Amino acid sequence: MLIQSRQWLVRIADLGPTIKLEPYEEEGTLGEALRLGSAQYVSMDLRDKAQVIKACQGAEVVFHMAAPDSSINNHQLHYSVNVEGTKNVIDACFECKVKRLIHTSSPSVVFDGVHGIFNGDESMPYPPKHNDSYSATKAEGEALVLKANGKNGLLTCCIRPSSIFGPGDRLLVPSLVTAARAGKSKFIIGDGNNMYDFTYVENVAHAHICAEKALASEGALAERAAGQAYFITNMEPIKFWEFVSLILDGLGYERPSIKIPAPVMMPIAHLVELTYKVLAPYGMHVPQLTPSRIRLLSCSRTFSCSKAKDRIFYTPIVSLQEGLKRTIDSYSHLRAEHQPKREGPSKSYLLLGSGKVADTLLWKDKKQTISTLLVLIAFYYYFIASGYTLITAVSKLLMVATLFLFIHGILPAKIFGYTIEKIPPSSFHFPEERCHRIALLAGSMWNSAVTDLQSLCKGKDWSLFFKINVKFFGNKIGCFFHLPHKSA
């Protein structure tokens, strides 16, 4: 937009050694501008203050839009870029006599991951605890930019665009398509009624330019616009899962339909996040299923643009419907009919053993999967979340099982035409032969343990001593990794 206005020479600074354009970009406005010199690319690391100063030299306006991938929950990385990097940008603006700084912030700076936001405005404070390290550090960076307003002749403001989408997106649509190909797009996290505000990418660019023009105005207009944060949306709230469905449906994939309560997914997400922390050094990819992501997918987040409309004169220039159409058209190469047909069982099905475990985890046997989920929920709430002792938890679990069996037993064979499958008494019968084998196994294990203890008492079997200590040490590490997050 800046290039097309023909009012600016544009310098693009980013982390890569060179700028990489798609074929359509090479032939478009940006490619032509780079060839003609009305735009130039500079390789720069925000964490290197000298590089930032060099990139800002001669600039009248700086649009600070850089940030790490929000899905990587790495506090050190986010702090070094979102806080220290932003401070470097501010200092470079002071040193290079930059007149205006427009910072791209995020609506997540006011989101705590617990409470939904309905038509939130800029009077909302930062929460005591953010949803993740990305949101927390974005809030710190935003505060630095707003505090710098009016110093050394610099005017600043912050833009908070909500859930950006559009052509060229490398996160939202590609991840949805990847999930659809893996058969994961059928699930809805939560009740599916959470409302969201999405923002088409051209509207985000337009909002930045509106902010720059307002700051460039003289007198009261610039004074009202400066030192403020602004929520930016398409002003068309929509159910989050309906938006996802429209994209998947437009590309020929299955719409989400199976609802899974967020509390059911949270223990699984915590386990996935823990696994990533342990295996990340060995090359494990960043997981999509994390606690912060579950909270984002199941909460409502809508925002008011009244302040942006009033102070920087922002209104969307592309409707949500038109934005969706353009986005879907730009990803025609990812359409379902263009993907190679898979013959035979999937790779994940084979890796999981092609049996009951695979059927359960991949939702091929819905009855079995739902039963397993219910068991996991009961286990989580009775053994982990409750804080009960083992004996108390087991007794409560047995009480629930007894109640279930009693009610199930008195139910009629049919209810409203549905057959109630009765549990035959033989299901509870334990064959004598099996009892005998289990007793022998338990006795054998006990005798083996006693033999080991007797050897240790003699103080001569060093190999056995080290073997047992290695096992205990390993268990201790395992227990440490399974501590609750706050305790860790």
Tab-separated table of C-alpha atoms in Angstrom:
chain	number	residue	atom	x	y	z
A	1	MET	CA	0.000	0.000	0.000
A	2	LEU	CA	2.861	2.369	0.812
A	3	ILE	CA	4.509	1.601	-2.545
A	4	GLN	CA	1.268	1.923	-4.472
A	5	SER	CA	0.659	5.374	-2.993
A	6	ARG	CA	3.903	6.517	-4.703
A	7	GLN	CA	4.575	8.823	-1.751
A	8	TRP	CA	7.224	6.718	-0.022
A	9	LEU	CA	10.572	5.041	-0.482
A	10	VAL	CA	10.212	1.818	1.501
A	11	ARG	CA	12.922	-0.082	3.356
A	12	ILE	CA	11.989	-3.626	4.444
A	13	ALA	CA	14.021	-5.100	7.323
A	14	ASP	CA	13.761	-8.755	8.306
A	15	LEU	CA	15.810	-11.609	9.739
A	16	GLY	CA	16.519	-13.519	6.503
A	17	PRO	CA	19.756	-12.828	4.581
A	18	THR	CA	17.710	-12.073	1.435
A	19	ILE	CA	14.077	-11.427	0.635
A	20	LYS	CA	12.219	-14.384	-0.863
A	21	LEU	CA	9.241	-13.581	-3.077
A	22	GLU	CA	6.569	-15.840	-4.496
A	23	PRO	CA	6.335	-15.854	-8.323
A	24	TYR	CA	3.216	-13.626	-8.260
A	25	GLU	CA	5.066	-11.166	-5.970
A	26	GLU	CA	8.043	-11.056	-8.346
A	27	GLU	CA	5.720	-9.958	-11.116
A	28	GLY	CA	3.697	-7.630	-8.876
A	29	THR	CA	4.133	-4.262	-7.183
A	30	LEU	CA	6.793	-5.364	-4.689
A	31	GLY	CA	9.018	-7.118	-7.222
A	32	GLU	CA	8.908	-4.106	-9.534
A	33	ALA	CA	9.643	-1.687	-6.666
A	34	LEU	CA	12.684	-3.708	-5.572
A	35	ARG	CA	14.011	-3.711	-9.137
A	36	LEU	CA	13.438	0.027	-9.587
A	37	GLY	CA	14.812	1.006	-6.190
A	38	SER	CA	11.636	2.481	-4.683
A	39	ALA	CA	11.889	-0.407	-2.190
A	40	GLN	CA	14.970	-2.056	-0.707
A	41	TYR	CA	15.581	-5.010	1.580
A	42	VAL	CA	17.881	-5.004	4.630
A	43	SER	CA	18.832	-8.086	6.642
A	44	MET	CA	18.527	-7.208	10.328
A	45	ASP	CA	18.213	-8.902	13.715
A	46	LEU	CA	16.069	-6.898	16.158
A	47	ARG	CA	18.248	-8.134	19.022
A	48	ASP	CA	21.291	-6.354	17.542
A	49	LYS	CA	20.906	-2.652	18.329
A	50	ALA	CA	23.581	-1.557	15.843
A	51	GLN	CA	21.788	-3.348	13.006
A	52	VAL	CA	18.466	-1.764	14.010
A	53	ILE	CA	20.000	1.729	14.029
A	54	LYS	CA	21.492	1.142	10.582
A	55	ALA	CA	18.106	0.001	9.224
A	56	CYS	CA	16.339	3.086	10.645
A	57	GLN	CA	18.767	5.695	9.324
A	58	GLY	CA	17.040	8.279	7.165
A	59	ALA	CA	13.557	6.979	7.969
A	60	GLU	CA	10.702	9.357	8.743
A	61	VAL	CA	8.310	6.592	9.846
A	62	VAL	CA	8.939	3.116	11.298
A	63	PHE	CA	6.334	0.334	11.256
A	64	HIS	CA	7.499	-2.225	13.825
A	65	MET	CA	5.726	-5.471	12.827
A	66	ALA	CA	8.265	-8.196	13.688
A	67	ALA	CA	7.644	-10.951	16.274
A	68	PRO	CA	8.520	-14.640	16.740
A	69	ASP	CA	6.068	-17.449	16.019
A	70	SER	CA	3.436	-17.167	18.766
A	71	SER	CA	2.962	-20.969	18.892
A	72	ILE	CA	6.495	-21.443	20.268
A	73	ASN	CA	6.054	-20.999	24.027
A	74	ASN	CA	9.659	-19.946	24.652
A	75	HIS	CA	9.844	-17.047	27.097
A	76	GLN	CA	13.516	-16.288	26.462
A	77	LEU	CA	12.979	-16.024	22.695
A	78	HIS	CA	9.836	-13.897	23.022
A	79	TYR	CA	11.391	-11.586	25.602
A	80	SER	CA	14.537	-11.046	23.523
A	81	VAL	CA	12.474	-9.998	20.482
A	82	ASN	CA	9.202	-8.554	21.801
A	83	VAL	CA	10.717	-6.611	24.695
A	84	GLU	CA	14.454	-6.103	24.157
A	85	GLY	CA	14.039	-5.928	20.366
A	86	THR	CA	11.260	-3.344	20.718
A	87	LYS	CA	13.456	-1.302	23.065
A	88	ASN	CA	16.164	-1.373	20.383
A	89	VAL	CA	13.645	-0.071	17.826
A	90	ILE	CA	12.623	2.791	20.150
A	91	ASP	CA	16.265	3.721	20.858
A	92	ALA	CA	17.035	3.608	17.113
A	93	CYS	CA	14.088	5.937	16.440
A	94	PHE	CA	15.454	8.384	19.022
A	95	GLU	CA	18.986	8.259	17.584
A	96	CYS	CA	17.878	8.503	13.936
A	97	LYS	CA	15.353	11.314	14.620
A	98	VAL	CA	12.411	9.227	13.384
A	99	LYS	CA	9.164	11.201	13.666
A	100	ARG	CA	6.555	8.430	13.944
A	101	LEU	CA	6.549	4.826	15.219
A	102	ILE	CA	3.561	2.529	14.635
A	103	HIS	CA	3.899	-0.732	16.549
A	104	THR	CA	1.991	-3.930	15.694
A	105	SER	CA	0.782	-5.302	19.005
A	106	SER	CA	-1.843	-7.995	19.679
A	107	PRO	CA	-5.299	-8.289	21.306
A	108	SER	CA	-3.765	-11.082	23.399
A	109	VAL	CA	-2.152	-8.427	25.609
A	110	VAL	CA	-5.509	-8.176	27.460
A	111	PHE	CA	-6.387	-11.902	27.359
A	112	ASP	CA	-5.806	-14.067	30.433
A	113	GLY	CA	-6.730	-17.386	28.778
A	114	VAL	CA	-9.599	-17.948	31.219
A	115	HIS	CA	-12.248	-15.287	30.691
A	116	GLY	CA	-13.830	-14.642	27.303
A	117	ILE	CA	-13.808	-11.102	25.891
A	118	PHE	CA	-17.014	-9.642	24.420
A	119	ASN	CA	-16.737	-6.348	22.533
A	120	GLY	CA	-13.661	-5.445	24.572
A	121	ASP	CA	-12.313	-1.925	24.322
A	122	GLU	CA	-8.974	-0.265	25.041
A	123	SER	CA	-9.914	0.514	28.654
A	124	MET	CA	-9.271	-3.165	29.484
A	125	PRO	CA	-6.109	-3.483	31.619
A	126	TYR	CA	-3.354	-6.026	31.145
A	127	PRO	CA	-4.279	-9.168	33.138
A	128	PRO	CA	-2.182	-10.251	36.157
A	129	LYS	CA	-1.289	-13.447	34.265
A	130	HIS	CA	-1.291	-13.841	30.474
A	131	ASN	CA	-2.224	-16.887	28.431
A	132	ASP	CA	1.375	-17.512	27.310
A	133	SER	CA	4.824	-15.933	27.141
A	134	TYR	CA	4.118	-14.436	23.706
A	135	SER	CA	1.158	-12.418	25.032
A	136	ALA	CA	3.013	-11.353	28.187
A	137	THR	CA	6.048	-10.072	26.285
A	138	LYS	CA	3.889	-8.364	23.629
A	139	ALA	CA	2.213	-6.462	26.475
A	140	GLU	CA	5.639	-5.387	27.803
A	141	GLY	CA	6.738	-4.267	24.348
A	142	GLU	CA	3.504	-2.347	23.772
A	143	ALA	CA	3.882	-0.543	27.102
A	144	LEU	CA	7.408	0.559	26.117
A	145	VAL	CA	6.170	2.008	22.813
A	146	LEU	CA	3.309	3.937	24.442
A	147	LYS	CA	5.647	5.249	27.154
A	148	ALA	CA	8.063	6.538	24.477
A	149	ASN	CA	5.392	8.772	22.934
A	150	GLY	CA	6.322	12.453	22.951
A	151	LYS	CA	9.998	11.894	23.780
A	152	ASN	CA	12.705	13.328	21.481
A	153	GLY	CA	10.030	14.439	19.006
A	154	LEU	CA	8.748	10.869	18.467
A	155	LEU	CA	5.008	10.161	18.192
A	156	THR	CA	3.916	6.548	18.763
A	157	CYS	CA	0.815	4.371	18.770
A	158	CYS	CA	0.018	0.644	18.792
A	159	ILE	CA	-2.241	-1.414	16.534
A	160	ARG	CA	-3.879	-4.580	17.907
A	161	PRO	CA	-5.130	-6.544	14.858
A	162	SER	CA	-7.287	-9.525	15.779
A	163	SER	CA	-6.613	-12.913	14.108
A	164	ILE	CA	-5.146	-11.876	10.751
A	165	PHE	CA	-5.980	-13.962	7.668
A	166	GLY	CA	-5.588	-13.643	3.911
A	167	PRO	CA	-3.451	-14.631	0.910
A	168	GLY	CA	0.172	-15.291	1.814
A	169	ASP	CA	-0.676	-16.505	5.325
A	170	ARG	CA	1.697	-19.302	6.335
A	171	LEU	CA	0.108	-20.224	9.667
A	172	LEU	CA	-3.695	-20.358	9.803
A	173	VAL	CA	-4.766	-21.863	6.456
A	174	PRO	CA	-1.781	-24.231	5.982
A	175	SER	CA	-2.227	-25.597	9.523
A	176	LEU	CA	-5.968	-26.118	8.914
A	177	VAL	CA	-5.239	-28.000	5.683
A	178	THR	CA	-2.570	-30.124	7.399
A	179	ALA	CA	-5.077	-31.023	10.117
A	180	ALA	CA	-7.739	-31.827	7.505
A	181	ARG	CA	-5.403	-34.172	5.617
A	182	ALA	CA	-4.573	-35.953	8.876
A	183	GLY	CA	-8.263	-36.406	9.650
A	184	LYS	CA	-8.156	-34.003	12.617
A	185	SER	CA	-10.410	-31.302	11.171
A	186	LYS	CA	-13.577	-33.078	12.308
A	187	PHE	CA	-13.149	-31.932	15.920
A	188	ILE	CA	-14.512	-28.802	17.621
A	189	ILE	CA	-12.820	-27.825	20.882
A	190	GLY	CA	-15.488	-26.552	23.292
A	191	ASP	CA	-19.169	-26.029	22.524
A	192	GLY	CA	-18.456	-24.355	19.168
A	193	ASN	CA	-20.333	-21.155	20.084
A	194	ASN	CA	-17.352	-18.972	20.974
A	195	MET	CA	-17.363	-15.718	18.974
A	196	TYR	CA	-14.258	-14.257	17.341
A	197	ASP	CA	-13.122	-11.200	15.452
A	198	PHE	CA	-10.976	-11.893	12.383
A	199	THR	CA	-9.179	-9.258	10.324
A	200	TYR	CA	-8.388	-9.482	6.617
A	201	VAL	CA	-4.746	-8.659	5.920
A	202	GLU	CA	-5.478	-5.615	3.705
A	203	ASN	CA	-7.537	-4.105	6.511
A	204	VAL	CA	-4.557	-4.555	8.843
A	205	ALA	CA	-2.255	-2.748	6.393
A	206	HIS	CA	-4.912	-0.058	5.939
A	207	ALA	CA	-5.131	0.438	9.730
A	208	HIS	CA	-1.378	1.042	9.940
A	209	ILE	CA	-1.580	3.666	7.220
A	210	CYS	CA	-4.577	5.293	8.935
A	211	ALA	CA	-2.511	5.495	12.128
A	212	GLU	CA	0.459	7.012	10.308
A	213	LYS	CA	-1.720	9.655	8.653
A	214	ALA	CA	-3.318	10.551	11.985
A	215	LEU	CA	0.095	10.932	13.664
A	216	ALA	CA	1.346	12.974	10.697
A	217	SER	CA	-1.547	15.429	11.076
A	218	GLU	CA	-0.732	18.504	13.083
A	219	GLY	CA	-2.426	19.875	16.176
A	220	ALA	CA	-5.210	18.272	18.169
A	221	LEU	CA	-5.774	15.376	15.737
A	222	ALA	CA	-2.213	14.061	16.113
A	223	GLU	CA	-2.300	14.668	19.856
A	224	ARG	CA	-5.511	12.582	20.243
A	225	ALA	CA	-4.129	9.740	18.090
A	226	ALA	CA	-0.654	9.529	19.661
A	227	GLY	CA	0.226	7.435	22.697
A	228	GLN	CA	-2.781	5.146	22.242
A	229	ALA	CA	-3.491	1.489	21.446
A	230	TYR	CA	-6.212	0.502	18.962
A	231	PHE	CA	-8.115	-2.743	18.416
A	232	ILE	CA	-8.431	-3.511	14.700
A	233	THR	CA	-10.941	-6.025	13.308
A	234	ASN	CA	-13.198	-6.556	10.312
A	235	MET	CA	-16.064	-5.384	12.566
A	236	GLU	CA	-17.938	-8.583	11.703
A	237	PRO	CA	-17.812	-11.015	14.680
A	238	ILE	CA	-18.357	-14.649	13.718
A	239	LYS	CA	-18.306	-17.989	15.523
A	240	PHE	CA	-14.707	-19.193	15.484
A	241	TRP	CA	-15.602	-22.685	14.317
A	242	GLU	CA	-17.932	-21.353	11.624
A	243	PHE	CA	-15.005	-19.338	10.223
A	244	VAL	CA	-12.824	-22.465	10.242
A	245	SER	CA	-15.635	-24.430	8.583
A	246	LEU	CA	-16.008	-21.856	5.800
A	247	ILE	CA	-12.302	-22.119	4.920
A	248	LEU	CA	-12.208	-25.930	5.050
A	249	ASP	CA	-15.485	-26.231	3.152
A	250	GLY	CA	-14.237	-23.773	0.534
A	251	LEU	CA	-11.143	-25.932	-0.017
A	252	GLY	CA	-13.175	-29.137	-0.210
A	253	TYR	CA	-12.423	-30.606	3.228
A	254	GLU	CA	-14.720	-31.939	5.931
A	255	ARG	CA	-16.300	-29.376	8.248
A	256	PRO	CA	-15.693	-29.817	12.003
A	257	SER	CA	-18.646	-31.572	13.659
A	258	ILE	CA	-17.515	-33.614	16.703
A	259	LYS	CA	-17.460	-31.485	19.864
A	260	ILE	CA	-14.893	-32.234	22.555
A	261	PRO	CA	-15.132	-30.266	25.841
A	262	ALA	CA	-12.079	-28.100	26.500
A	263	PRO	CA	-11.514	-29.671	29.986
A	264	VAL	CA	-11.153	-33.057	28.271
A	265	MET	CA	-8.420	-31.730	25.976
A	266	MET	CA	-6.445	-29.820	28.622
A	267	PRO	CA	-4.759	-32.861	30.279
A	268	ILE	CA	-3.786	-34.157	26.833
A	269	ALA	CA	-2.448	-30.718	25.848
A	270	HIS	CA	-0.380	-30.510	29.053
A	271	LEU	CA	1.072	-33.950	28.310
A	272	VAL	CA	1.923	-32.900	24.725
A	273	GLU	CA	3.578	-29.691	25.969
A	274	LEU	CA	5.588	-31.643	28.549
A	275	THR	CA	6.693	-34.107	25.877
A	276	TYR	CA	7.813	-31.219	23.658
A	277	LYS	CA	9.887	-29.680	26.464
A	278	VAL	CA	11.710	-32.989	26.905
A	279	LEU	CA	12.107	-33.888	23.223
A	280	ALA	CA	12.552	-30.438	21.601
A	281	PRO	CA	16.366	-30.671	21.819
A	282	TYR	CA	16.144	-33.902	19.804
A	283	GLY	CA	14.261	-32.321	16.888
A	284	MET	CA	10.584	-32.629	17.874
A	285	HIS	CA	8.459	-30.125	15.926
A	286	VAL	CA	6.436	-27.475	17.768
A	287	PRO	CA	3.075	-29.104	18.628
A	288	GLN	CA	-0.209	-27.449	17.696
A	289	LEU	CA	-1.992	-28.965	20.691
A	290	THR	CA	-0.905	-26.865	23.681
A	291	PRO	CA	-2.849	-25.563	26.712
A	292	SER	CA	-2.638	-21.938	25.508
A	293	ARG	CA	-3.903	-22.990	22.061
A	294	ILE	CA	-6.844	-24.904	23.628
A	295	ARG	CA	-7.817	-21.785	25.564
A	296	LEU	CA	-7.608	-19.665	22.400
A	297	LEU	CA	-9.788	-22.112	20.453
A	298	SER	CA	-12.515	-22.376	23.088
A	299	CYS	CA	-12.889	-18.794	24.410
A	300	SER	CA	-14.758	-15.873	22.848
A	301	ARG	CA	-12.660	-12.866	21.764
A	302	THR	CA	-14.452	-9.918	20.164
A	303	PHE	CA	-13.315	-6.293	20.231
A	304	SER	CA	-14.711	-2.837	19.576
A	305	CYS	CA	-13.109	-0.637	16.922
A	306	SER	CA	-14.918	2.521	18.065
A	307	LYS	CA	-11.719	4.169	19.286
A	308	ALA	CA	-9.851	3.361	16.046
A	309	LYS	CA	-12.792	4.691	14.036
A	310	ASP	CA	-12.897	7.887	16.093
A	311	ARG	CA	-9.213	8.732	16.445
A	312	ILE	CA	-7.426	7.322	13.376
A	313	PHE	CA	-10.510	7.115	11.099
A	314	TYR	CA	-10.206	3.379	10.489
A	315	THR	CA	-12.976	1.422	8.779
A	316	PRO	CA	-12.463	-1.915	6.978
A	317	ILE	CA	-11.993	-1.687	3.207
A	318	VAL	CA	-12.544	-5.422	2.507
A	319	SER	CA	-15.550	-7.297	3.941
A	320	LEU	CA	-15.207	-10.619	5.756
A	321	GLN	CA	-17.052	-12.458	2.970
A	322	GLU	CA	-14.830	-10.967	0.266
A	323	GLY	CA	-11.719	-11.616	2.356
A	324	LEU	CA	-12.679	-15.269	2.785
A	325	LYS	CA	-13.276	-15.630	-0.950
A	326	ARG	CA	-9.885	-14.110	-1.830
A	327	THR	CA	-8.146	-16.279	0.780
A	328	ILE	CA	-9.742	-19.522	-0.435
A	329	ASP	CA	-9.004	-18.631	-4.086
A	330	SER	CA	-5.332	-17.963	-3.244
A	331	TYR	CA	-4.962	-21.471	-1.806
A	332	SER	CA	-6.448	-23.332	-4.771
A	333	HIS	CA	-3.294	-25.510	-4.886
A	334	LEU	CA	-4.218	-26.859	-1.426
A	335	ARG	CA	-7.723	-27.923	-2.421
A	336	ALA	CA	-8.719	-31.466	-1.455
A	337	GLU	CA	-9.166	-32.644	-5.063
A	338	HIS	CA	-5.567	-31.662	-5.859
A	339	GLN	CA	-4.129	-33.884	-3.139
A	340	PRO	CA	-2.918	-37.406	-4.040
A	341	LYS	CA	-5.377	-40.127	-3.089
A	342	ARG	CA	-4.155	-42.288	-0.239
A	343	GLU	CA	-4.410	-46.004	-0.791
A	344	GLY	CA	-4.530	-48.383	2.152
A	345	PRO	CA	-4.169	-47.419	5.830
A	346	SER	CA	-2.546	-44.114	6.785
A	347	LYS	CA	0.989	-43.860	8.135
A	348	SER	CA	-0.311	-42.852	11.581
A	349	TYR	CA	-2.632	-45.883	11.621
A	350	LEU	CA	0.295	-48.198	10.842
A	351	LEU	CA	2.557	-46.529	13.416
A	352	LEU	CA	-0.108	-47.051	16.082
A	353	GLY	CA	-0.223	-50.772	15.372
A	354	SER	CA	-3.328	-50.975	13.144
A	355	GLY	CA	-5.364	-52.346	16.043
A	356	LYS	CA	-7.676	-51.184	18.818
A	357	VAL	CA	-5.262	-48.451	19.955
A	358	ALA	CA	-5.172	-46.985	16.439
A	359	ASP	CA	-8.973	-47.240	16.096
A	360	THR	CA	-9.406	-45.420	19.407
A	361	LEU	CA	-6.846	-42.633	18.915
A	362	LEU	CA	-7.824	-41.929	15.301
A	363	TRP	CA	-11.570	-41.944	16.093
A	364	LYS	CA	-12.317	-44.870	13.780
A	365	ASP	CA	-14.392	-46.602	16.468
A	366	LYS	CA	-16.398	-43.690	17.929
A	367	LYS	CA	-18.001	-45.712	20.721
A	368	GLN	CA	-14.620	-46.999	21.864
A	369	THR	CA	-13.033	-43.527	21.639
A	370	ILE	CA	-15.795	-41.856	23.662
A	371	SER	CA	-15.583	-44.598	26.300
A	372	THR	CA	-11.816	-44.123	26.544
A	373	LEU	CA	-12.211	-40.337	26.856
A	374	LEU	CA	-14.720	-40.779	29.689
A	375	VAL	CA	-12.303	-43.093	31.508
A	376	LEU	CA	-9.466	-40.559	31.032
A	377	ILE	CA	-11.653	-37.730	32.335
A	378	ALA	CA	-12.556	-39.766	35.415
A	379	PHE	CA	-8.910	-40.680	35.970
A	380	TYR	CA	-7.769	-37.039	35.568
A	381	TYR	CA	-10.346	-35.542	37.933
A	382	TYR	CA	-10.134	-38.281	40.563
A	383	PHE	CA	-6.401	-38.915	40.581
A	384	ILE	CA	-4.743	-35.672	39.390
A	385	ALA	CA	-6.988	-32.600	39.606
A	386	SER	CA	-8.723	-33.519	42.877
A	387	GLY	CA	-5.643	-33.711	45.084
A	388	TYR	CA	-7.123	-36.726	46.910
A	389	THR	CA	-4.968	-39.462	48.382
A	390	LEU	CA	-4.785	-42.682	46.380
A	391	ILE	CA	-7.109	-44.563	48.765
A	392	THR	CA	-9.737	-41.772	48.752
A	393	ALA	CA	-9.625	-41.479	44.964
A	394	VAL	CA	-9.998	-45.239	44.455
A	395	SER	CA	-12.907	-45.436	46.907
A	396	LYS	CA	-14.728	-42.577	45.169
A	397	LEU	CA	-14.100	-44.164	41.782
A	398	LEU	CA	-15.493	-47.481	43.042
A	399	MET	CA	-18.519	-45.654	44.437
A	400	VAL	CA	-19.249	-44.083	41.045
A	401	ALA	CA	-18.768	-47.450	39.309
A	402	THR	CA	-21.154	-49.110	41.789
A	403	LEU	CA	-23.781	-46.414	41.212
A	404	PHE	CA	-23.429	-46.756	37.439
A	405	LEU	CA	-23.766	-50.557	37.542
A	406	PHE	CA	-26.823	-50.391	39.827
A	407	ILE	CA	-28.643	-47.814	37.647
A	408	HIS	CA	-27.659	-49.701	34.501
A	409	GLY	CA	-29.038	-52.901	36.028
A	410	ILE	CA	-32.510	-51.493	36.784
A	411	LEU	CA	-32.958	-49.853	33.381
A	412	PRO	CA	-35.445	-51.566	31.027
A	413	ALA	CA	-34.160	-53.466	27.978
A	414	LYS	CA	-35.431	-50.686	25.675
A	415	ILE	CA	-35.894	-46.941	26.117
A	416	PHE	CA	-37.650	-44.956	23.359
A	417	GLY	CA	-36.780	-47.683	20.880
A	418	TYR	CA	-33.086	-47.789	21.848
A	419	THR	CA	-31.747	-51.133	23.086
A	420	ILE	CA	-29.853	-51.016	26.371
A	421	GLU	CA	-27.069	-53.560	26.259
A	422	LYS	CA	-26.964	-55.390	29.598
A	423	ILE	CA	-23.667	-56.423	31.127
A	424	PRO	CA	-23.722	-60.218	31.534
A	425	PRO	CA	-22.616	-61.626	34.934
A	426	SER	CA	-19.899	-63.581	33.134
A	427	SER	CA	-18.094	-60.257	32.457
A	428	PHE	CA	-17.226	-60.089	36.161
A	429	HIS	CA	-16.153	-63.710	36.429
A	430	PHE	CA	-12.426	-64.213	36.929
A	431	PRO	CA	-11.330	-67.719	35.864
A	432	GLU	CA	-9.606	-69.711	38.576
A	433	GLU	CA	-6.693	-70.547	36.285
A	434	ARG	CA	-6.016	-66.839	35.630
A	435	CYS	CA	-6.192	-66.063	39.371
A	436	HIS	CA	-3.663	-68.835	39.955
A	437	ARG	CA	-1.299	-67.409	37.284
A	438	ILE	CA	-1.522	-63.888	38.727
A	439	ALA	CA	-0.858	-65.192	42.232
A	440	LEU	CA	2.192	-67.102	40.994
A	441	LEU	CA	3.470	-64.008	39.173
A	442	ALA	CA	3.028	-61.812	42.270
A	443	GLY	CA	4.753	-64.423	44.435
A	444	SER	CA	7.624	-64.718	41.960
A	445	MET	CA	8.118	-60.928	41.870
A	446	TRP	CA	8.092	-60.780	45.667
A	447	ASN	CA	10.638	-63.586	46.012
A	448	SER	CA	12.856	-61.905	43.407
A	449	ALA	CA	12.718	-58.619	45.349
A	450	VAL	CA	13.556	-60.411	48.615
A	451	THR	CA	16.535	-62.128	46.946
A	452	ASP	CA	17.822	-58.724	45.741
A	453	LEU	CA	17.447	-57.252	49.238
A	454	GLN	CA	19.368	-60.175	50.742
A	455	SER	CA	22.198	-59.647	48.236
A	456	LEU	CA	22.333	-55.933	49.079
A	457	CYS	CA	22.494	-56.697	52.810
A	458	LYS	CA	25.723	-58.645	52.243
A	459	GLY	CA	27.318	-55.510	50.706
A	460	LYS	CA	29.127	-57.367	47.951
A	461	ASP	CA	26.949	-57.132	44.831
A	462	TRP	CA	28.023	-53.706	43.474
A	463	SER	CA	26.464	-54.227	40.051
A	464	LEU	CA	23.043	-54.852	41.659
A	465	PHE	CA	23.483	-51.754	43.856
A	466	PHE	CA	24.186	-49.483	40.871
A	467	LYS	CA	21.398	-51.075	38.818
A	468	ILE	CA	18.771	-50.365	41.507
A	469	ASN	CA	20.010	-46.811	42.097
A	470	VAL	CA	19.894	-46.027	38.375
A	471	LYS	CA	16.255	-47.190	38.329
A	472	PHE	CA	15.360	-45.058	41.360
A	473	PHE	CA	17.158	-42.043	39.900
A	474	GLY	CA	15.232	-42.437	36.643
A	475	ASN	CA	11.947	-42.584	38.554
A	476	LYS	CA	12.919	-39.454	40.466
A	477	ILE	CA	13.470	-37.563	37.202
A	478	GLY	CA	10.148	-38.865	35.906
A	479	CYS	CA	8.388	-37.585	39.038
A	480	PHE	CA	10.057	-34.175	38.637
A	481	PHE	CA	8.791	-33.836	35.066
A	482	HIS	CA	5.268	-34.706	36.203
A	483	LEU	CA	5.061	-31.961	38.842
A	484	PRO	CA	2.248	-29.407	38.367
A	485	HIS	CA	3.361	-26.329	36.414
A	486	LYS	CA	3.196	-23.921	39.383
A	487	SER	CA	5.238	-26.157	41.639
A	488	ALA	CA	7.901	-26.644	38.962
